[in-house]
CSV table of C-alpha atoms in Angstrom, one decimal:
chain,number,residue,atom,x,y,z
A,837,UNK,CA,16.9,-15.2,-15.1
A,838,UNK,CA,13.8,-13.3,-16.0
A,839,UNK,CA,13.7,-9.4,-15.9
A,840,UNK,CA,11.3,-9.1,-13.3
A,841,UNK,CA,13.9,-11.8,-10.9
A,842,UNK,CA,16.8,-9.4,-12.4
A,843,UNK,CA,14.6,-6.3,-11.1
A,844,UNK,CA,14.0,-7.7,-7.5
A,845,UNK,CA,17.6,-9.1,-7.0
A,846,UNK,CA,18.9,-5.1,-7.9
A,847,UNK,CA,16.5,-3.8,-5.5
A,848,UNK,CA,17.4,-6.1,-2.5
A,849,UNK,CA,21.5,-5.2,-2.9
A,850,UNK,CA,20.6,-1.1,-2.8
A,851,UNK,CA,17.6,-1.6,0.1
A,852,UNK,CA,20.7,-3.4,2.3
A,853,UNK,CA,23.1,-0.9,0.8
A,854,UNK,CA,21.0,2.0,1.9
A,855,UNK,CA,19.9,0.2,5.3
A,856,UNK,CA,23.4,0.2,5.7
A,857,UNK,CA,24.2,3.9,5.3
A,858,UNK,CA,20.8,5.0,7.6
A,859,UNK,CA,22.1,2.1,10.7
A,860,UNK,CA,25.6,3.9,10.6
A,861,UNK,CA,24.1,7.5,11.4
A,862,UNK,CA,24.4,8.8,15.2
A,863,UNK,CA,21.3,9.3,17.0
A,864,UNK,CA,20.5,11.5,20.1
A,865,UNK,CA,17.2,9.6,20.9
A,866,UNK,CA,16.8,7.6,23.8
A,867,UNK,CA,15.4,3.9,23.4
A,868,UNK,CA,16.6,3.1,19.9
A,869,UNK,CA,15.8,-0.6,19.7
A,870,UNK,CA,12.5,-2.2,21.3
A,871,UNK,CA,10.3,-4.8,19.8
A,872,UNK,CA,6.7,-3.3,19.1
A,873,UNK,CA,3.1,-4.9,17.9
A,874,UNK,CA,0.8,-2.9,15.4
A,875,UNK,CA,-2.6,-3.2,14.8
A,876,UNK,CA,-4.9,-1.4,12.5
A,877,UNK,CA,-8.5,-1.5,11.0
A,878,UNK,CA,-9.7,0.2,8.3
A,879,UNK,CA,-13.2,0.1,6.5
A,880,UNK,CA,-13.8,1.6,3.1
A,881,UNK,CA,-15.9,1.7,0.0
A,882,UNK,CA,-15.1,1.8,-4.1
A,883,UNK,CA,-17.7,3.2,-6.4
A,884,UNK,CA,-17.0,-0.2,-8.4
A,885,UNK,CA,-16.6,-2.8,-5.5
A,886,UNK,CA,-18.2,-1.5,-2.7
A,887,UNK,CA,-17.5,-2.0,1.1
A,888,UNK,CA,-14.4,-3.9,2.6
A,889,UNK,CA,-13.0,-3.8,5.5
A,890,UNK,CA,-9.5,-5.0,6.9
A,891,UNK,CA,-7.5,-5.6,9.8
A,892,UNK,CA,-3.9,-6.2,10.2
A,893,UNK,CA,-1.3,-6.9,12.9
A,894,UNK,CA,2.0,-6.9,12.7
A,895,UNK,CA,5.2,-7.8,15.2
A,896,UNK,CA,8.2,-5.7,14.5
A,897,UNK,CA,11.7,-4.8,15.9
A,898,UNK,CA,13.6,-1.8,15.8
A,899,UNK,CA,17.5,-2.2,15.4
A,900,UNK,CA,17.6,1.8,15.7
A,901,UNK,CA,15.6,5.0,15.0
A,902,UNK,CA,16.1,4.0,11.4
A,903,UNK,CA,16.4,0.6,10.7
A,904,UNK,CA,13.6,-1.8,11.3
A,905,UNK,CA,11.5,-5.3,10.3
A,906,UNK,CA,8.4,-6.3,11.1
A,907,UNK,CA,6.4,-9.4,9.8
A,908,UNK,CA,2.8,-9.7,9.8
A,909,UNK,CA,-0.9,-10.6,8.2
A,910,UNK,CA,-3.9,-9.0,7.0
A,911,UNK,CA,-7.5,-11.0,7.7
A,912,UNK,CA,-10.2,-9.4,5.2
A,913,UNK,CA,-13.6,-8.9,7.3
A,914,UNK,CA,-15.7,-8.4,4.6
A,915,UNK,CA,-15.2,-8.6,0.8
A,916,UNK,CA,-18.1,-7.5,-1.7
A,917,UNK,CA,-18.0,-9.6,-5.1
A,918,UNK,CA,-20.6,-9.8,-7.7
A,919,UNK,CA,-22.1,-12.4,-9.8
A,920,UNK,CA,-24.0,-12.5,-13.3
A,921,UNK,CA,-27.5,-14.5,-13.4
A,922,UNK,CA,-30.2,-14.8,-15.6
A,923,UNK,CA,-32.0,-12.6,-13.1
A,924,UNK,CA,-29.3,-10.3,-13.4
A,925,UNK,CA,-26.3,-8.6,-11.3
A,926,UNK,CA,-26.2,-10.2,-7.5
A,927,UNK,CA,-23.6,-8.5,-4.7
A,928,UNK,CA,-22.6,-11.3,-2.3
A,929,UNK,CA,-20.6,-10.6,0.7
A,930,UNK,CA,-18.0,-12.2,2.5
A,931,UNK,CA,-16.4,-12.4,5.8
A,932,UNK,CA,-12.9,-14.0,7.0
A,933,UNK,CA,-10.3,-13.6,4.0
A,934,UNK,CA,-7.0,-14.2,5.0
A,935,UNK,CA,-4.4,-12.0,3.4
A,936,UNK,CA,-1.2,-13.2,2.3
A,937,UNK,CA,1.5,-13.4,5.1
A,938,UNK,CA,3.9,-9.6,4.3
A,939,UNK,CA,7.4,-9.3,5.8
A,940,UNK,CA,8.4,-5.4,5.7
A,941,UNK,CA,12.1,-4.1,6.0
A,942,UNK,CA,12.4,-0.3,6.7
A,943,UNK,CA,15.0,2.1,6.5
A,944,UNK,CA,15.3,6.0,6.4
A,945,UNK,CA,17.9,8.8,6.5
A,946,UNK,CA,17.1,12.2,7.5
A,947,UNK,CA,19.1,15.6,7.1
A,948,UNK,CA,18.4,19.1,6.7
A,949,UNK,CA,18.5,18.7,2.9
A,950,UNK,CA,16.8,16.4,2.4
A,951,UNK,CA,15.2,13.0,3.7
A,952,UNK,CA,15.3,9.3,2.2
A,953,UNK,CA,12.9,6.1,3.1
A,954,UNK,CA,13.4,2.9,1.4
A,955,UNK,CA,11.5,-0.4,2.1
A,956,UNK,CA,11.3,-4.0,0.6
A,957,UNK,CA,8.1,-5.7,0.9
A,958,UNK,CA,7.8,-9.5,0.4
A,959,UNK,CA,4.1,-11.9,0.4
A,960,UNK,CA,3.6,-15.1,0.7
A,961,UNK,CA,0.8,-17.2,-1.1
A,962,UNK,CA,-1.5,-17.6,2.3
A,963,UNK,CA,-4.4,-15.8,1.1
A,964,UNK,CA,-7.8,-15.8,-0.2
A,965,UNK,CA,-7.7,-16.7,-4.1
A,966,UNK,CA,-11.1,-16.7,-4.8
A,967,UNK,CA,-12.3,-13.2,-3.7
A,968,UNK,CA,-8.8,-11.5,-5.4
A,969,UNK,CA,-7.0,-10.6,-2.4
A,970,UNK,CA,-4.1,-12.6,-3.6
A,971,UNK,CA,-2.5,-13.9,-6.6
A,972,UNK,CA,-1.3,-17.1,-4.7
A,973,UNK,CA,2.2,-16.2,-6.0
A,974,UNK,CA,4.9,-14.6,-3.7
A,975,UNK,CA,5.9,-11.1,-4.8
A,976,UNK,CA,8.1,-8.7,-3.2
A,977,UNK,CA,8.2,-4.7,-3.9
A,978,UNK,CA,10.6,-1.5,-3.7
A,979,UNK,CA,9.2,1.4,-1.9
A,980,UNK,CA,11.0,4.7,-1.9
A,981,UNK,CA,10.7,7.9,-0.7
A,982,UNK,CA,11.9,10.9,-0.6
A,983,UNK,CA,11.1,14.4,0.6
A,984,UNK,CA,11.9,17.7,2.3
A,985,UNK,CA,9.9,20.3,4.6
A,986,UNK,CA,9.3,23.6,4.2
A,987,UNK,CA,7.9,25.6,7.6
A,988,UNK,CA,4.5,23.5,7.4
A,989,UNK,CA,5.0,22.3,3.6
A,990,UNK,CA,6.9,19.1,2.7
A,991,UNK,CA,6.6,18.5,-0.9
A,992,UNK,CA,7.4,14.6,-2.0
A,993,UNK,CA,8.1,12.1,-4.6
A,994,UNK,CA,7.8,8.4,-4.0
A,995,UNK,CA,8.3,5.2,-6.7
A,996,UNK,CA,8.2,2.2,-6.4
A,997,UNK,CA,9.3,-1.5,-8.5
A,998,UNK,CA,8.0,-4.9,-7.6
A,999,UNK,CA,5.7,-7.5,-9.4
A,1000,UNK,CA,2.3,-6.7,-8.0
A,1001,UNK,CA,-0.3,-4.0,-7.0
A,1002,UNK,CA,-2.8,-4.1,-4.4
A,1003,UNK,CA,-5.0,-2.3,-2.2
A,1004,UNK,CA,-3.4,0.5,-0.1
A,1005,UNK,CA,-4.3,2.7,2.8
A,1006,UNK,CA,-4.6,5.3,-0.2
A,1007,UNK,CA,-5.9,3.5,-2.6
A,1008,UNK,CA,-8.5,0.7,-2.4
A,1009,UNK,CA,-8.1,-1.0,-5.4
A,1010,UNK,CA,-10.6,-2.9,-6.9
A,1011,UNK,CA,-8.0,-5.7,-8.4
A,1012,UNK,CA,-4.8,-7.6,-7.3
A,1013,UNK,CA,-2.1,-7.7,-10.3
A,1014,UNK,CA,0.7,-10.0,-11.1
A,1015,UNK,CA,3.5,-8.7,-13.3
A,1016,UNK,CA,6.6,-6.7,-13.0
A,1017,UNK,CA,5.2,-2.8,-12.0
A,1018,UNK,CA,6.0,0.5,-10.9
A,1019,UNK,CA,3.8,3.3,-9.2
A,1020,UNK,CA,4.9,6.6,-9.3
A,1021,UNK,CA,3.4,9.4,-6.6
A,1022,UNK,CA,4.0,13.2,-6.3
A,1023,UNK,CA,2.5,15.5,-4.1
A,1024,UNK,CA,2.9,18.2,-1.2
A,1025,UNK,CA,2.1,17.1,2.7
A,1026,UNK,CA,0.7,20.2,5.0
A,1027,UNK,CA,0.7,20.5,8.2
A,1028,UNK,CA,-2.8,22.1,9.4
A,1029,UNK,CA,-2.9,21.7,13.3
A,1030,UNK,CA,-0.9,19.7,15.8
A,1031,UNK,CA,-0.3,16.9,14.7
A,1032,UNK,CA,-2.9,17.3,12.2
A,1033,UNK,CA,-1.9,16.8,8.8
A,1034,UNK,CA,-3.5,16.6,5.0
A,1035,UNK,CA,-1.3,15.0,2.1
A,1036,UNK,CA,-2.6,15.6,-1.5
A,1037,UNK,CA,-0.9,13.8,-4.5
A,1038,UNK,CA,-1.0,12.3,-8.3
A,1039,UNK,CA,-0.2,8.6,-9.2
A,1040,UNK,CA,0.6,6.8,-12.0
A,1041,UNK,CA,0.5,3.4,-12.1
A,1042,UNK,CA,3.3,1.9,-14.8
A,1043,UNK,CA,3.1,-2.0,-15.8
A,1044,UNK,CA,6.3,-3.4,-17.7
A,1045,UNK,CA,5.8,-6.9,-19.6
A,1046,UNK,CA,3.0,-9.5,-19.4
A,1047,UNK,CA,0.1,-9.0,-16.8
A,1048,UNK,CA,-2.6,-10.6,-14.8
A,1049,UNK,CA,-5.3,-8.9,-12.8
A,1050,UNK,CA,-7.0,-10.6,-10.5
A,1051,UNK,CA,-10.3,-9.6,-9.5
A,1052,UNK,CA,-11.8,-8.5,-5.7
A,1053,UNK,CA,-15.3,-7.7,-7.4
A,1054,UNK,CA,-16.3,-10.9,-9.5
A,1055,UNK,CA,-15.8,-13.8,-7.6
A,1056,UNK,CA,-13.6,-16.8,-8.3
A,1057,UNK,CA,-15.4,-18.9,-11.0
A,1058,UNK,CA,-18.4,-16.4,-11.3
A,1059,UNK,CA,-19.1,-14.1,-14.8
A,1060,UNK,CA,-18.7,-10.6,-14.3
A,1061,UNK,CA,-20.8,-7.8,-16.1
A,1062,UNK,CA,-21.2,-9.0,-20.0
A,1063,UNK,CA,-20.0,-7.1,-22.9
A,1064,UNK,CA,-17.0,-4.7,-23.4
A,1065,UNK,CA,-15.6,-3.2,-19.8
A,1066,UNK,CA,-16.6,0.2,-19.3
A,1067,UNK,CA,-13.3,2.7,-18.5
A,1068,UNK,CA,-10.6,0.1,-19.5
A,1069,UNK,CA,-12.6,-2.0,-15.8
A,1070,UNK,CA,-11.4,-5.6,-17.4
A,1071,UNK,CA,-11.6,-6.4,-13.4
A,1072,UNK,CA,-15.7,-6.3,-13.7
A,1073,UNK,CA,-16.0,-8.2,-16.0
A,1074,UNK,CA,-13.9,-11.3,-15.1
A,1075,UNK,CA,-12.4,-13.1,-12.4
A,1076,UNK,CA,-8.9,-13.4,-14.3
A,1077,UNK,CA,-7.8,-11.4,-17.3
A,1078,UNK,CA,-4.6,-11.2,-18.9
A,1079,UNK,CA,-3.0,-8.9,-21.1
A,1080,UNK,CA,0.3,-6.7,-22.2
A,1081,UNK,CA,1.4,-4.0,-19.8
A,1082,UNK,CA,-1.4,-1.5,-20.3
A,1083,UNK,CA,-4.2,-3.8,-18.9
A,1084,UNK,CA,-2.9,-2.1,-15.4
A,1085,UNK,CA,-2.0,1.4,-16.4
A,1086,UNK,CA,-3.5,3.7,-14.0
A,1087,UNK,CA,-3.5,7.5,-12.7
A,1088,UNK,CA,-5.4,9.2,-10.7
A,1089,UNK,CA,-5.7,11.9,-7.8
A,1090,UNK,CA,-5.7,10.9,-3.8
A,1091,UNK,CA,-6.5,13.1,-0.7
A,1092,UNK,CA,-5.6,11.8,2.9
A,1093,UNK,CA,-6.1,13.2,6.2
A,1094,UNK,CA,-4.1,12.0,9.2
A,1095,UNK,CA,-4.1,12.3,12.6
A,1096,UNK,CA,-1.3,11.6,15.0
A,1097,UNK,CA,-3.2,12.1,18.7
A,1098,UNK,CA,-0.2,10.3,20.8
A,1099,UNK,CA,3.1,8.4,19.5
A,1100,UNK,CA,0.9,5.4,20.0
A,1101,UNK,CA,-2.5,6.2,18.4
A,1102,UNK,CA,-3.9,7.4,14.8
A,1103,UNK,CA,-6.4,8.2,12.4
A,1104,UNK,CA,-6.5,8.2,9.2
A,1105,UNK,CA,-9.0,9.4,5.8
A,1106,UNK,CA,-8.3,8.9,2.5
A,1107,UNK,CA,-10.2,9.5,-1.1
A,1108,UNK,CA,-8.4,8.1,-4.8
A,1109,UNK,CA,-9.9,8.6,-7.4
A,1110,UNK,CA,-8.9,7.0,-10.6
A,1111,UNK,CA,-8.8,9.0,-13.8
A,1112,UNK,CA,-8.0,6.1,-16.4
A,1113,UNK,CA,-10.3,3.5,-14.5
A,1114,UNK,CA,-12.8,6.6,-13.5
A,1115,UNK,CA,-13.7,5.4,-9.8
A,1116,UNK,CA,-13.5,6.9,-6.7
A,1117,UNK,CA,-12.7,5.1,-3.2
A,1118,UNK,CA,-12.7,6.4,0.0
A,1119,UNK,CA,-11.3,4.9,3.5
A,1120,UNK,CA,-11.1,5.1,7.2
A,1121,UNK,CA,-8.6,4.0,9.5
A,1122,UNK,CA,-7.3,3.5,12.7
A,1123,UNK,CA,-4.0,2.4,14.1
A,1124,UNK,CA,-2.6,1.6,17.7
A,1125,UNK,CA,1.2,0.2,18.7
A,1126,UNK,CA,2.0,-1.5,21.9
A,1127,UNK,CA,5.5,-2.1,22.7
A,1128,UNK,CA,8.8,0.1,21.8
A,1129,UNK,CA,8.2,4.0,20.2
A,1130,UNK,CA,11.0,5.7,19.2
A,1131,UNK,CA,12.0,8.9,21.2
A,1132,UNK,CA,11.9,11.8,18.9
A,1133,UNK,CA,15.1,13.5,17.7
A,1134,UNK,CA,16.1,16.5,20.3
């Protein structure tokens, strides 16, 4: 068995383990279970890519007010890739990308010392090859998170293990990786109005063994830009490259602005910008559930 199986096999035995631990914890709230739908659409733009925009839906289930699943796909509205000619650099842009099908499992523990969210996170092969938007392997990842507030501070740590990277809410990658990886995030959340929050953190990105990036801004059997990759960018200058673990070595700073109006509804703005890679991305999002809410704790 291969590390990276060895890796994902641990991390599936202590995501049931803690899932476990959080189902068995009493709950005041009302409605604990309830099947829900979420939708959201976000739009964004990368120094280095340029615009994209995505929408995803999702069908969930909630066991209890901390245990839940939900299954779901992404469908890429537009994707910017580029293309080397002999009259030079061309952008081309592309609409109707399917993602890769996800399959999240949630769990989290709170307490007045501190709280605890774990999820697993597994893809399969259903998406877009040629615009990088999937590796058309499966991969499955680790989340975890933990934090604890402080009157209208709540200072964090997250990490995660898995066997790829891809774009985020935070962080609109340019690239899609395949290889065992972990990111690392720290940062402080703060509460500014009701419901009204800003989150500011540094990331690392961490790769362990053999690589492959896949690229979301040269375009499946295209040439990239020619000669040595500016910033360590091997993602501009091919479709595939592969390398050791430092070919996806990354840190950076990220900024994001949320906005909770109703249980139901929210909003959401986020800037990364990438120190090793030197690019900056910024995104917009919105977010709406239908179905079951969880009642807040009394």
């Amino acid at each position: 068995m291969s590390i990276s199986k060895k890796n994902l096999l641990v991390c599936a035995v202590l995501f049931v383990t803690t899932a476990a631990i959080a189902q068995r914890s009493p709950s005041p709230a009302l409605n604990q279970s309830g099947l829900y739908e979420y939708t959201t659409l976000g739009a964004g733009h990368d120094s280095s890519a340029g615009w994209s925009s995505v929408m995803s839906s999702a069908v969930g289930y909630s066991f209890t007010p901390a245990v839940s699943i939900e299954a779901g796909i992404p469908f890429y509205l537009v994707t910017t890739t580029q293309a080397l000619s002999t009259t030079g650099a061309t952008s081309t842009t592309h609409a109707g990308s399917l993602g890769d099908v996800f399959l999240n499992l949630n769990a989290h523990k709170d307490s007045s010392a501190i709280n605890y969210a774990t999820g697993l996170t597994f893809t399969a092969p259903t998406g877009d090859t040629s615009t990088g938007v999937s590796t058309g392997r499966a991969t499955a990842t680790w989340n975890n998170r933990l934090e604890h507030g402080f009157d209208h501070l709540t200072p964090f740590g997250e990490a995660s293990l898995g066997n790829s990277l891809t774009s985020t809410r935070r962080y609109r990658r340019d690239y899609t990786t395949l290889g065992a990886v972990s990111e690392f995030r720290g940062g402080v959340g703060i509460d500014l109005l009701k419901n009204l929050g800003l989150e500011t953190s540094a990331f690392a990105d961490v790769g362990y063994g053999n690589q492959k990036i896949f690229s979301r801004t040269v375009r499946k059997g295209a040439l990239g830009v020619a000669g040595v990759p500016k910033h360590n960018r091997a993602f501009d200058t091919a479709y595939l490259t592969t390398g050791t673990a430092s070919l996806v070595n990354d840190n950076g700073l990220t900024a994001d602005l949320s906005w909770n109006p109703t249980a139901r509804l929210n909003f959401d703005l986020a800037y990364n910008h990438s120190l090793h890679f030197a690019t900056d991305s910024v995104s917009a999002g919105i977010g709406f559930r239908l179905g079951h809410v969880a009642a807040k704790p009394r």
